[in-house]
mmCIF file of C-alpha atoms in Angstrom:
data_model
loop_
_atom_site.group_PDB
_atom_site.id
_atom_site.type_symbol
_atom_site.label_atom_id
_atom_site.label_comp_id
_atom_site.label_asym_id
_atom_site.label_seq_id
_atom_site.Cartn_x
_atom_site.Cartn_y
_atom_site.Cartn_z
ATOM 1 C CA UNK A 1221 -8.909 -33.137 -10.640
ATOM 2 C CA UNK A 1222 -8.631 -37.033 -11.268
ATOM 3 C CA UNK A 1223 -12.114 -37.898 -9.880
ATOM 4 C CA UNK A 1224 -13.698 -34.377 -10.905
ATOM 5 C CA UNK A 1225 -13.043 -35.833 -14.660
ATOM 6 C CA UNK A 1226 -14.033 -39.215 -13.098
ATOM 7 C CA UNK A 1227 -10.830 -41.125 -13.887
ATOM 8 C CA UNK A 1228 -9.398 -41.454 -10.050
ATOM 9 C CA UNK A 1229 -6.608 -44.130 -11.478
ATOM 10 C CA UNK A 1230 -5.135 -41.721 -13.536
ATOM 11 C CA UNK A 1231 -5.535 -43.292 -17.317
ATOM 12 C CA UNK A 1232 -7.894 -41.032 -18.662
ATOM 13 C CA UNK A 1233 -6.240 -37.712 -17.849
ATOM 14 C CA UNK A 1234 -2.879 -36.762 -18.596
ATOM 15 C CA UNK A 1235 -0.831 -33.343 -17.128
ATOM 16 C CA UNK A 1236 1.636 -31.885 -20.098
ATOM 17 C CA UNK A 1237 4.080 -28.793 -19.947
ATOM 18 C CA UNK A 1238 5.116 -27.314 -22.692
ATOM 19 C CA UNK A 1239 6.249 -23.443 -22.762
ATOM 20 C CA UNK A 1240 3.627 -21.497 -24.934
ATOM 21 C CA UNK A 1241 6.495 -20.300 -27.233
ATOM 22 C CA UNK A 1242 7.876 -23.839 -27.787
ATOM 23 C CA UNK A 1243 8.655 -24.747 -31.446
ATOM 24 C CA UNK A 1244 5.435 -26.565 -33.400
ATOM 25 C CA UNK A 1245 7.340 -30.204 -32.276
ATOM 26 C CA UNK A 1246 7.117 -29.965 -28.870
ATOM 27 C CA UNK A 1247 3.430 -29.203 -29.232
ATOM 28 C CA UNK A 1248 2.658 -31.723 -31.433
ATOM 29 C CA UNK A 1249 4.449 -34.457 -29.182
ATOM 30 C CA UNK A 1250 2.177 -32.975 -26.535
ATOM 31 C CA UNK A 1251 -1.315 -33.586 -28.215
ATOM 32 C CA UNK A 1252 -0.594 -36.500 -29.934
ATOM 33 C CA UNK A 1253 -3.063 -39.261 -29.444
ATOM 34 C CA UNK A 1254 -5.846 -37.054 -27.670
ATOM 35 C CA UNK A 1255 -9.055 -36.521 -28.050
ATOM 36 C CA UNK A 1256 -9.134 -33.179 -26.515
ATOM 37 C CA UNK A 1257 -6.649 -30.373 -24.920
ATOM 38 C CA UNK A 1258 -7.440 -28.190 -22.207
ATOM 39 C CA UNK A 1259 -5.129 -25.132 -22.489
ATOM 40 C CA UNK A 1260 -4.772 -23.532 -18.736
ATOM 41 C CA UNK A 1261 -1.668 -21.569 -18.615
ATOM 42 C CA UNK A 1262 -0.092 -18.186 -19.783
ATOM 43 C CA UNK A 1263 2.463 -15.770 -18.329
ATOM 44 C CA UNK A 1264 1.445 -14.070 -15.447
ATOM 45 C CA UNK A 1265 3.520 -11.005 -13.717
ATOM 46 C CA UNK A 1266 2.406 -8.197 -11.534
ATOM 47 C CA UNK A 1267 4.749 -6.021 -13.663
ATOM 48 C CA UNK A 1268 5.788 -5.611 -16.793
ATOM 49 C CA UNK A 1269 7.506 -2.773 -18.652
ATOM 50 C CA UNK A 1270 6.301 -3.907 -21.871
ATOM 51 C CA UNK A 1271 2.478 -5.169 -22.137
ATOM 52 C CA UNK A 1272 2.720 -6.362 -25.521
ATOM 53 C CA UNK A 1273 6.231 -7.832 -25.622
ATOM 54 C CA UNK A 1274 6.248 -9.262 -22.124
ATOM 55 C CA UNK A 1275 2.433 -10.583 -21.821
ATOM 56 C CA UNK A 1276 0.199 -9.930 -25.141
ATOM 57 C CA UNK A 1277 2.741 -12.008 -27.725
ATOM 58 C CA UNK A 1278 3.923 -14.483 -25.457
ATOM 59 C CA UNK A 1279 -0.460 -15.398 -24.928
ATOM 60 C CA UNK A 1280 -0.780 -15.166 -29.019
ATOM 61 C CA UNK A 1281 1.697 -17.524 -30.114
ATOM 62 C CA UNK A 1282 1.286 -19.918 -27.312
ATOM 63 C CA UNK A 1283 -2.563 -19.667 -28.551
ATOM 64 C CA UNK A 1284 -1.674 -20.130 -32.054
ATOM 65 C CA UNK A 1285 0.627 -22.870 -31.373
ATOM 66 C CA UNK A 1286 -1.983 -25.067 -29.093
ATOM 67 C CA UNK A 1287 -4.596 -24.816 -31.861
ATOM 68 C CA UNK A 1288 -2.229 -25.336 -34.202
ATOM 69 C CA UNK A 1289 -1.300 -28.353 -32.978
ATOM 70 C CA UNK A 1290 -4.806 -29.515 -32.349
ATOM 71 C CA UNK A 1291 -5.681 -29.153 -36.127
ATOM 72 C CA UNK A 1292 -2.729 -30.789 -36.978
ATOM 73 C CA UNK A 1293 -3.012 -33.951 -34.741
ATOM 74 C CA UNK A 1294 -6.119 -35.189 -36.451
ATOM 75 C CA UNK A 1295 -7.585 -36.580 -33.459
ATOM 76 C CA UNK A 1296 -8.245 -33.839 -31.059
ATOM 77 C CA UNK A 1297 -11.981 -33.170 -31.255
ATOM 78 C CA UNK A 1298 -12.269 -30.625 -28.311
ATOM 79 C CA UNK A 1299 -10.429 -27.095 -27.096
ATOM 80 C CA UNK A 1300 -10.929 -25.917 -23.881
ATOM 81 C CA UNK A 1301 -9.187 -23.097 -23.616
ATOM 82 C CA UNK A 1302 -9.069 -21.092 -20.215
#
């Protein structure tokens, strides 16, 4: 993924983890200083017992909390959100 985004030494790019129900903090520490996010994760399962609880929140508020924390850096110009 390196030299697909054409940085192959690894300065340009950076890989961050947060969980997408994390308090506003962590995701603030995790944007800070960029110029864009790219979003890539949510929960996946093969079951659930509870579609809304289990898959549908978690996806909203990790959502609302990456964009939050995009319009709150100040320097984040671009979402990519997948």
């Amino acid at each position: 993924l390196y030299e697909v985004c054409g940085d192959p030494d690894r300065k340009l790019l950076e890989f961050v983890e947060v969980d997408l129900e994390s308090d506003a903090e962590k995701w603030d520490a995790a944007v800070k200083g960029c110029d864009a996010c790219i979003h890539t994760a949510g929960p996946v399962k093969l079951t659930v017992d509870d579609v809304q609880k289990e898959l549908l929140d978690p996806i909203l508020k990790g959502i609302a909390n990456v964009f939050g924390a995009c319009q709150r850096s100040g320097t984040v110009k671009r979402v990519v959100y997948t």
